[in-house]
Tab-separated table of C-alpha atoms in Angstrom:
chain	number	residue	atom	x	y	z
A	20	MET	CA	-17.472	31.352	-34.347
A	21	GLN	CA	-20.713	29.291	-34.357
A	22	SER	CA	-20.946	25.600	-34.283
A	23	GLY	CA	-20.431	24.283	-37.764
A	24	GLU	CA	-18.646	27.214	-39.227
A	25	ARG	CA	-15.035	26.837	-40.464
A	26	ARG	CA	-12.195	28.357	-38.557
A	27	THR	CA	-10.539	31.224	-40.357
A	28	THR	CA	-6.932	30.414	-41.391
A	29	LEU	CA	-3.784	32.597	-42.206
A	30	ALA	CA	-4.332	31.495	-45.993
A	31	ASP	CA	-7.882	33.255	-45.848
A	32	VAL	CA	-6.167	36.506	-44.495
A	33	ALA	CA	-3.649	36.340	-47.148
A	34	ALA	CA	-5.895	36.022	-49.756
A	35	GLU	CA	-8.115	38.671	-48.658
A	36	ALA	CA	-5.241	41.284	-48.163
A	37	GLY	CA	-3.704	40.088	-51.464
A	38	VAL	CA	-0.239	38.925	-50.067
A	39	SER	CA	1.564	35.536	-49.598
A	40	VAL	CA	1.081	33.512	-46.644
A	41	ALA	CA	4.707	33.791	-45.762
A	42	LEU	CA	3.985	37.650	-45.890
A	43	ALA	CA	0.836	37.372	-43.611
A	44	SER	CA	2.703	35.125	-41.208
A	45	ILE	CA	5.522	37.905	-40.792
A	46	VAL	CA	2.916	40.584	-40.003
A	47	MET	CA	1.171	38.367	-37.551
A	48	ARG	CA	4.020	37.272	-35.666
A	49	GLY	CA	5.243	40.990	-35.485
A	50	ALA	CA	8.485	40.165	-37.152
A	51	ALA	CA	10.651	42.402	-39.570
A	52	GLY	CA	10.056	42.454	-43.188
A	53	ALA	CA	6.605	43.768	-44.134
A	54	GLY	CA	6.025	47.446	-45.001
A	55	ALA	CA	3.756	49.775	-42.867
A	56	ALA	CA	0.872	49.712	-45.449
A	57	THR	CA	1.126	45.918	-45.831
A	58	ARG	CA	1.165	45.331	-41.998
A	59	GLU	CA	-1.856	47.631	-41.715
A	60	ARG	CA	-3.669	46.017	-44.399
A	61	VAL	CA	-3.151	42.509	-43.021
A	62	LEU	CA	-4.013	43.263	-39.447
A	63	GLU	CA	-7.219	44.882	-40.396
A	64	VAL	CA	-8.253	42.227	-42.674
A	65	ALA	CA	-7.372	39.553	-39.421
A	66	GLN	CA	-9.651	41.405	-37.327
A	67	ARG	CA	-12.534	41.815	-39.649
A	68	LEU	CA	-12.389	38.138	-40.382
A	69	GLY	CA	-11.885	37.121	-36.750
A	70	TYR	CA	-8.642	35.213	-37.411
A	71	GLN	CA	-7.000	33.936	-34.105
A	72	PRO	CA	-3.513	32.541	-34.617
A	73	ASP	CA	-3.226	29.191	-33.340
A	74	SER	CA	-0.336	29.451	-30.920
A	75	ARG	CA	-0.647	25.646	-29.735
A	76	ALA	CA	0.207	24.516	-33.397
A	77	ARG	CA	3.051	27.130	-33.562
A	78	LEU	CA	4.591	25.884	-30.368
A	79	LEU	CA	4.159	22.280	-31.499
A	80	ARG	CA	6.193	22.941	-34.799
A	81	SER	CA	8.726	24.343	-32.800
A	82	GLY	CA	8.885	21.095	-30.463
A	83	ARG	CA	7.244	23.075	-27.192
A	84	THR	CA	3.798	22.934	-25.941
A	85	ARG	CA	4.281	25.224	-22.898
A	86	LEU	CA	1.588	23.156	-21.182
A	87	LEU	CA	1.390	21.878	-17.536
A	88	GLY	CA	-0.624	18.811	-17.220
A	89	VAL	CA	-2.695	18.841	-13.904
A	90	VAL	CA	-4.417	15.779	-12.291
A	91	PHE	CA	-6.890	16.754	-9.621
A	92	ASP	CA	-10.031	15.009	-8.101
A	93	VAL	CA	-13.311	16.402	-8.665
A	94	ARG	CA	-14.516	15.068	-5.237
A	95	HIS	CA	-12.230	17.771	-3.552
A	96	PRO	CA	-13.559	21.103	-3.238
A	97	PHE	CA	-9.925	22.466	-2.188
A	98	HIS	CA	-8.496	21.003	-5.493
A	99	THR	CA	-11.084	23.325	-7.619
A	100	ASP	CA	-9.887	26.461	-5.162
A	101	LEU	CA	-6.212	25.463	-5.941
A	102	LEU	CA	-6.700	25.610	-9.702
A	103	THR	CA	-7.639	29.162	-9.790
A	104	GLY	CA	-4.387	29.934	-8.227
A	105	LEU	CA	-2.498	27.451	-10.480
A	106	TYR	CA	-3.978	29.126	-13.721
A	107	ASP	CA	-2.816	32.476	-12.433
A	108	ALA	CA	0.503	31.452	-11.621
A	109	ALA	CA	0.995	29.344	-15.147
A	110	GLY	CA	-0.308	32.456	-17.078
A	111	ALA	CA	2.037	34.761	-15.402
A	112	VAL	CA	4.966	32.903	-16.961
A	113	GLY	CA	3.417	32.222	-20.100
A	114	TYR	CA	2.405	28.667	-19.578
A	115	GLU	CA	-0.943	27.107	-20.159
A	116	LEU	CA	-2.854	24.120	-17.982
A	117	THR	CA	-4.522	21.174	-19.435
A	118	LEU	CA	-6.563	19.227	-16.961
A	119	SER	CA	-7.304	15.813	-16.319
A	120	ALA	CA	-9.863	14.762	-13.700
A	121	VAL	CA	-9.933	11.734	-11.281
A	122	THR	CA	-13.599	10.912	-10.681
A	123	PRO	CA	-15.227	7.994	-8.947
A	124	ARG	CA	-15.005	5.832	-12.245
A	125	ARG	CA	-11.532	7.375	-13.516
A	126	ASP	CA	-8.406	6.532	-11.722
A	127	GLU	CA	-5.306	8.464	-11.381
A	128	ARG	CA	-3.256	6.228	-13.741
A	129	THR	CA	-6.034	7.065	-16.688
A	130	ALA	CA	-5.816	10.788	-15.794
A	131	ILE	CA	-2.092	10.582	-16.033
A	132	ASP	CA	-2.127	9.007	-19.451
A	133	GLY	CA	-4.399	11.345	-20.826
A	134	LEU	CA	-2.011	14.155	-20.298
A	135	LEU	CA	0.896	12.335	-21.557
A	136	GLN	CA	-0.907	12.009	-24.707
A	137	ASP	CA	-1.363	15.847	-24.873
A	138	ARG	CA	2.422	16.139	-24.790
A	139	CYS	CA	2.660	18.205	-21.775
A	140	GLU	CA	6.364	19.458	-20.574
A	141	ALA	CA	5.550	18.869	-16.964
A	142	LEU	CA	2.979	17.025	-14.832
A	143	ILE	CA	1.432	18.671	-11.519
A	144	LEU	CA	-0.291	16.077	-9.666
A	145	PHE	CA	-2.713	17.139	-6.784
A	146	SER	CA	-2.560	14.714	-3.770
A	147	PRO	CA	-1.486	11.873	-5.789
A	148	ARG	CA	-2.379	8.337	-4.850
A	149	SER	CA	0.247	6.681	-7.025
A	150	ARG	CA	3.095	4.379	-5.617
A	151	THR	CA	6.306	6.276	-5.006
A	152	ALA	CA	8.064	3.733	-7.459
A	153	ASP	CA	5.326	4.691	-10.139
A	154	LEU	CA	6.073	8.302	-9.474
A	155	ALA	CA	9.697	7.915	-10.096
A	156	ALA	CA	9.033	6.052	-13.206
A	157	LEU	CA	6.981	8.729	-14.283
A	158	ALA	CA	9.675	11.333	-13.173
A	159	ALA	CA	11.949	9.735	-15.648
A	160	ARG	CA	10.044	10.820	-18.514
A	161	LEU	CA	9.347	14.413	-17.613
A	162	PRO	CA	9.419	16.702	-14.709
A	163	VAL	CA	6.737	15.699	-12.054
A	164	VAL	CA	5.667	18.297	-9.131
A	165	ALA	CA	3.515	16.316	-6.173
A	166	MET	CA	1.631	18.685	-4.168
A	167	MET	CA	0.239	18.376	-0.871
A	168	ARG	CA	1.983	14.882	-0.386
A	169	THR	CA	5.444	13.927	1.031
A	170	VAL	CA	7.314	11.810	-1.515
A	171	ARG	CA	10.680	10.273	-0.515
A	172	GLN	CA	12.253	10.100	-4.188
A	173	ARG	CA	14.714	12.336	-5.458
A	174	ALA	CA	13.551	12.440	-9.076
A	175	VAL	CA	9.944	13.893	-7.712
A	176	ASP	CA	9.556	17.323	-6.707
A	177	VAL	CA	7.375	18.284	-3.851
A	178	VAL	CA	5.294	21.583	-2.901
A	179	ARG	CA	3.193	20.816	0.170
A	180	THR	CA	1.957	22.479	3.428
A	181	ASP	CA	3.262	21.707	6.621
A	182	ASP	CA	0.580	19.337	7.522
A	183	THR	CA	2.181	18.370	11.217
A	184	ARG	CA	2.208	22.093	11.992
A	185	GLY	CA	-1.298	22.456	10.845
A	186	SER	CA	-2.606	20.117	13.141
A	187	GLU	CA	-0.496	21.506	16.220
A	188	LEU	CA	-2.156	24.922	15.283
A	189	ALA	CA	-5.591	23.322	15.616
A	190	VAL	CA	-4.889	21.756	18.997
A	191	ASP	CA	-3.005	24.596	20.418
A	192	HIS	CA	-6.045	26.686	19.530
A	193	LEU	CA	-8.618	24.284	21.358
A	194	VAL	CA	-6.314	23.947	24.401
A	195	GLU	CA	-6.117	27.662	24.689
A	196	LEU	CA	-10.115	27.473	24.875
A	197	GLY	CA	-9.951	25.193	27.459
A	198	HIS	CA	-10.327	21.928	25.801
A	199	ARG	CA	-8.844	18.697	27.047
A	200	HIS	CA	-11.293	15.994	25.706
A	201	ILE	CA	-10.074	16.362	21.846
A	202	VAL	CA	-10.618	13.874	19.335
A	203	HIS	CA	-8.903	13.745	15.906
A	204	LEU	CA	-10.976	12.495	13.014
A	205	ASP	CA	-8.338	10.774	10.587
A	206	GLY	CA	-7.707	10.838	7.032
A	207	GLY	CA	-6.544	7.063	6.874
A	208	THR	CA	-3.985	6.240	4.083
A	209	LEU	CA	-5.001	9.671	2.099
A	210	PRO	CA	-2.054	11.954	1.376
A	211	GLY	CA	-1.505	14.237	4.377
A	212	ALA	CA	-3.319	11.995	6.725
A	213	ALA	CA	-0.306	10.742	8.426
A	214	GLU	CA	1.240	14.332	9.069
A	215	ARG	CA	-1.916	15.837	10.351
A	216	ARG	CA	-2.338	12.709	12.651
A	217	ARG	CA	1.386	13.012	13.849
A	218	GLY	CA	0.505	16.829	14.409
A	219	TYR	CA	-2.718	16.135	16.708
A	220	GLN	CA	-0.685	13.537	18.772
A	221	ASP	CA	2.702	15.554	19.317
A	222	ALA	CA	0.601	18.565	20.245
A	223	MET	CA	-1.409	16.575	22.661
A	224	LYS	CA	1.523	15.180	24.380
A	225	ARG	CA	3.003	18.535	24.595
A	226	HIS	CA	0.152	19.787	26.577
A	227	GLY	CA	0.293	16.892	28.755
A	228	LEU	CA	-2.903	15.196	27.298
A	229	ALA	CA	-1.164	12.200	26.162
A	230	GLY	CA	-3.747	9.830	27.953
A	231	LEU	CA	-6.581	11.588	26.320
A	232	ILE	CA	-5.546	11.234	22.666
A	233	ARG	CA	-8.196	9.549	20.775
A	234	VAL	CA	-7.976	8.838	16.953
A	235	ILE	CA	-11.376	7.808	15.294
A	236	PRO	CA	-11.228	6.319	11.549
A	237	GLY	CA	-12.687	8.911	9.019
A	238	GLY	CA	-11.827	10.010	5.549
A	239	SER	CA	-12.154	12.819	3.076
A	240	GLY	CA	-16.073	13.098	2.268
A	241	GLU	CA	-18.882	14.350	4.069
A	242	ASP	CA	-20.142	10.631	4.484
A	243	ASP	CA	-16.966	9.874	6.199
A	244	GLY	CA	-17.311	12.621	8.572
A	245	ALA	CA	-21.078	11.412	9.337
A	246	ARG	CA	-20.045	7.977	9.936
A	247	ALA	CA	-17.300	9.242	12.168
A	248	ALA	CA	-20.002	11.397	14.217
A	249	GLU	CA	-21.959	8.411	14.967
A	250	ARG	CA	-19.125	6.681	16.837
A	251	LEU	CA	-18.338	9.881	18.666
A	252	LEU	CA	-21.838	10.268	20.179
A	253	PRO	CA	-21.787	7.457	22.813
A	254	GLU	CA	-19.062	9.298	24.470
A	255	PRO	CA	-18.604	12.966	23.037
A	256	PRO	CA	-15.663	14.948	23.323
A	257	THR	CA	-15.454	18.657	24.013
A	258	ALA	CA	-13.815	19.100	20.466
A	259	VAL	CA	-12.675	17.742	17.260
A	260	THR	CA	-9.899	18.214	14.893
A	261	VAL	CA	-10.949	17.047	11.335
A	262	PHE	CA	-8.686	15.831	8.476
A	263	ASN	CA	-10.464	18.244	5.995
A	264	ASP	CA	-13.239	20.713	5.617
A	265	LEU	CA	-15.422	18.440	3.933
A	266	SER	CA	-15.461	15.732	6.231
A	267	ALA	CA	-15.998	18.387	9.145
A	268	THR	CA	-19.301	19.285	7.554
A	269	GLY	CA	-20.721	15.800	7.534
A	270	LEU	CA	-19.741	15.719	11.175
A	271	LEU	CA	-21.347	18.931	12.017
A	272	ASP	CA	-24.579	17.906	10.428
A	273	VAL	CA	-24.868	14.678	12.457
A	274	LEU	CA	-23.619	16.562	15.759
A	275	ARG	CA	-26.382	19.155	15.173
A	276	GLY	CA	-29.050	16.616	14.053
A	277	HIS	CA	-28.643	14.613	17.549
A	278	GLY	CA	-28.835	17.918	19.573
A	279	HIS	CA	-25.315	18.607	20.082
A	280	PRO	CA	-24.872	22.322	19.038
A	281	VAL	CA	-21.557	23.728	18.166
A	282	PRO	CA	-20.548	27.304	19.189
A	283	GLY	CA	-22.280	29.674	17.360
A	284	GLY	CA	-25.132	27.561	16.578
A	285	GLY	CA	-27.051	27.469	19.839
A	286	GLY	CA	-28.400	31.082	19.620
A	287	PRO	CA	-27.679	34.199	21.354
A	288	GLY	CA	-25.632	34.048	24.599
A	289	PHE	CA	-24.985	30.297	23.860
A	290	HIS	CA	-21.596	29.023	25.293
A	291	GLY	CA	-20.264	25.580	25.017
A	292	GLY	CA	-21.122	22.696	22.701
A	293	ILE	CA	-18.576	20.523	20.575
A	294	SER	CA	-15.992	22.742	18.760
A	295	VAL	CA	-14.987	21.489	15.316
A	296	VAL	CA	-11.748	22.490	13.518
A	297	GLY	CA	-11.480	21.498	9.812
A	298	TYR	CA	-8.534	21.624	7.469
A	299	ASP	CA	-7.918	23.353	3.945
A	300	ASP	CA	-10.050	26.653	4.271
A	301	SER	CA	-12.067	25.540	1.260
A	302	SER	CA	-14.209	28.186	0.013
A	303	PHE	CA	-17.546	26.649	1.080
A	304	SER	CA	-16.022	26.558	4.904
A	305	ARG	CA	-16.444	30.323	4.731
A	306	LEU	CA	-20.317	30.400	4.068
A	307	ALA	CA	-22.408	31.942	6.761
A	308	HIS	CA	-24.200	28.744	7.475
A	309	ILE	CA	-20.901	26.647	7.747
A	310	ASN	CA	-18.563	29.388	9.230
A	311	LEU	CA	-15.993	26.609	9.932
A	312	THR	CA	-12.962	27.246	11.843
A	313	THR	CA	-10.032	25.577	9.959
A	314	VAL	CA	-6.306	25.423	9.186
A	315	ALA	CA	-5.750	27.403	5.694
A	316	GLN	CA	-3.322	26.203	3.066
A	317	ASP	CA	-1.854	28.893	1.217
A	318	VAL	CA	-3.391	28.534	-2.219
A	319	GLU	CA	-1.393	31.248	-3.582
A	320	ALA	CA	2.013	30.075	-2.231
A	321	LEU	CA	1.206	26.449	-3.019
A	322	ALA	CA	0.195	27.321	-6.783
A	323	ALA	CA	3.120	29.581	-7.400
A	324	GLY	CA	5.769	27.082	-5.682
A	325	ALA	CA	4.526	24.246	-8.028
A	326	VAL	CA	4.452	26.271	-11.193
A	327	ARG	CA	8.135	27.712	-10.483
A	328	ARG	CA	9.384	24.322	-9.751
A	329	ALA	CA	7.677	22.773	-12.996
A	330	VAL	CA	9.113	25.545	-15.087
A	331	ALA	CA	12.616	25.356	-13.500
A	332	ARG	CA	12.508	21.594	-14.272
A	333	ILE	CA	11.507	22.362	-18.018
A	334	GLU	CA	13.722	25.071	-18.611
A	335	GLY	CA	16.843	23.399	-16.847
A	336	THR	CA	17.253	26.075	-14.080
A	337	ASP	CA	19.092	24.581	-10.779
A	338	VAL	CA	16.788	24.219	-7.737
A	339	GLU	CA	17.920	24.557	-4.393
A	340	HIS	CA	15.743	22.225	-2.531
A	341	ARG	CA	13.485	19.182	-4.143
A	342	GLU	CA	10.870	20.002	-1.295
A	343	VAL	CA	8.980	23.259	-0.929
A	344	VAL	CA	6.954	23.108	2.595
A	345	ILE	CA	4.356	26.167	3.085
A	346	GLU	CA	3.314	27.130	6.439
A	347	PRO	CA	-0.329	26.908	7.459
A	348	ARG	CA	-2.416	29.303	9.275
A	349	LEU	CA	-5.057	29.062	11.590
A	350	ILE	CA	-8.562	30.808	10.506
A	351	VAL	CA	-10.715	31.277	13.826
A	352	ARG	CA	-14.460	31.331	12.672
A	353	GLY	CA	-17.804	30.318	14.476
A	354	THR	CA	-17.233	26.482	15.232
A	355	SER	CA	-14.683	26.795	17.941
A	356	GLY	CA	-15.371	28.124	21.368
A	357	PRO	CA	-14.557	27.725	25.099
A	358	ALA	CA	-15.103	24.524	26.588
A	359	VAL	CA	-17.593	23.935	29.111
A	360	PRO	CA	-16.166	22.329	32.371
A	361	ARG	CA	-17.269	18.507	32.890
């Protein structure tokens, strides 16, 4: 339909086919009550006129929308990756998504309020920053699934990665490569940051490196990684684990700009440099010029788990555990390599 053209209605189809609107509705719904010839004529007219049934309106009349509201942050590439998996998981069980974005000028509360006006049947919140009490109040109105964040509130379902284990995988990998001076670039108060910081610290202690623990304030963006790099330069480590992939790219840019190559970036036969391990396995981390070693969150498992939990709550199905924890995995690429003895 071109802009400005009127949408073809069921009444238009009925008039063209010479039947009542009620009979046309029976045909379009595939229900019993219409003869074969009538059914064939109505379907031919509907196709010729380009009629598209308004399934949303029909659901609203029945008191249902089959809509899952999703709040995501446009600044986080991993959120975009996760949306792809969520659309697949929702479509597979006959639900649709409606999205509401958090932006630098649109906060999470506003994004949630927009979805409530759309009559969503459940909310799926990516890395929510809202207070636990606010999430509990929201969950009293409709099912709420928090992703990539721990929420200690029985009313709120959680689907997340084992972030503590993820950071442990990163440190274990670097220690196996001979690194001892390993720094963690932190995510501050962001969802998942405390668990990733704890995983780094626990792994360092387990490897007998407690005295070398060093946590640098960071954040989730490229600028955060770049600022943190400036703090590292006076006393550079041999390796860095980073809160997420986007921050890792900012770190890499500054390190390379100051003559600190990373493995894979020093030309043929180069060994050493500062190893960097990100977190998320965002799609851009696989680009050839970045080629980032990272801890992968399982997009498909996270998305499927969130949709399953939301639909179970909507339909009143019993759930065994309020929190679903997904195992991470390490993806080794070009930004980690053997340590050079100091």
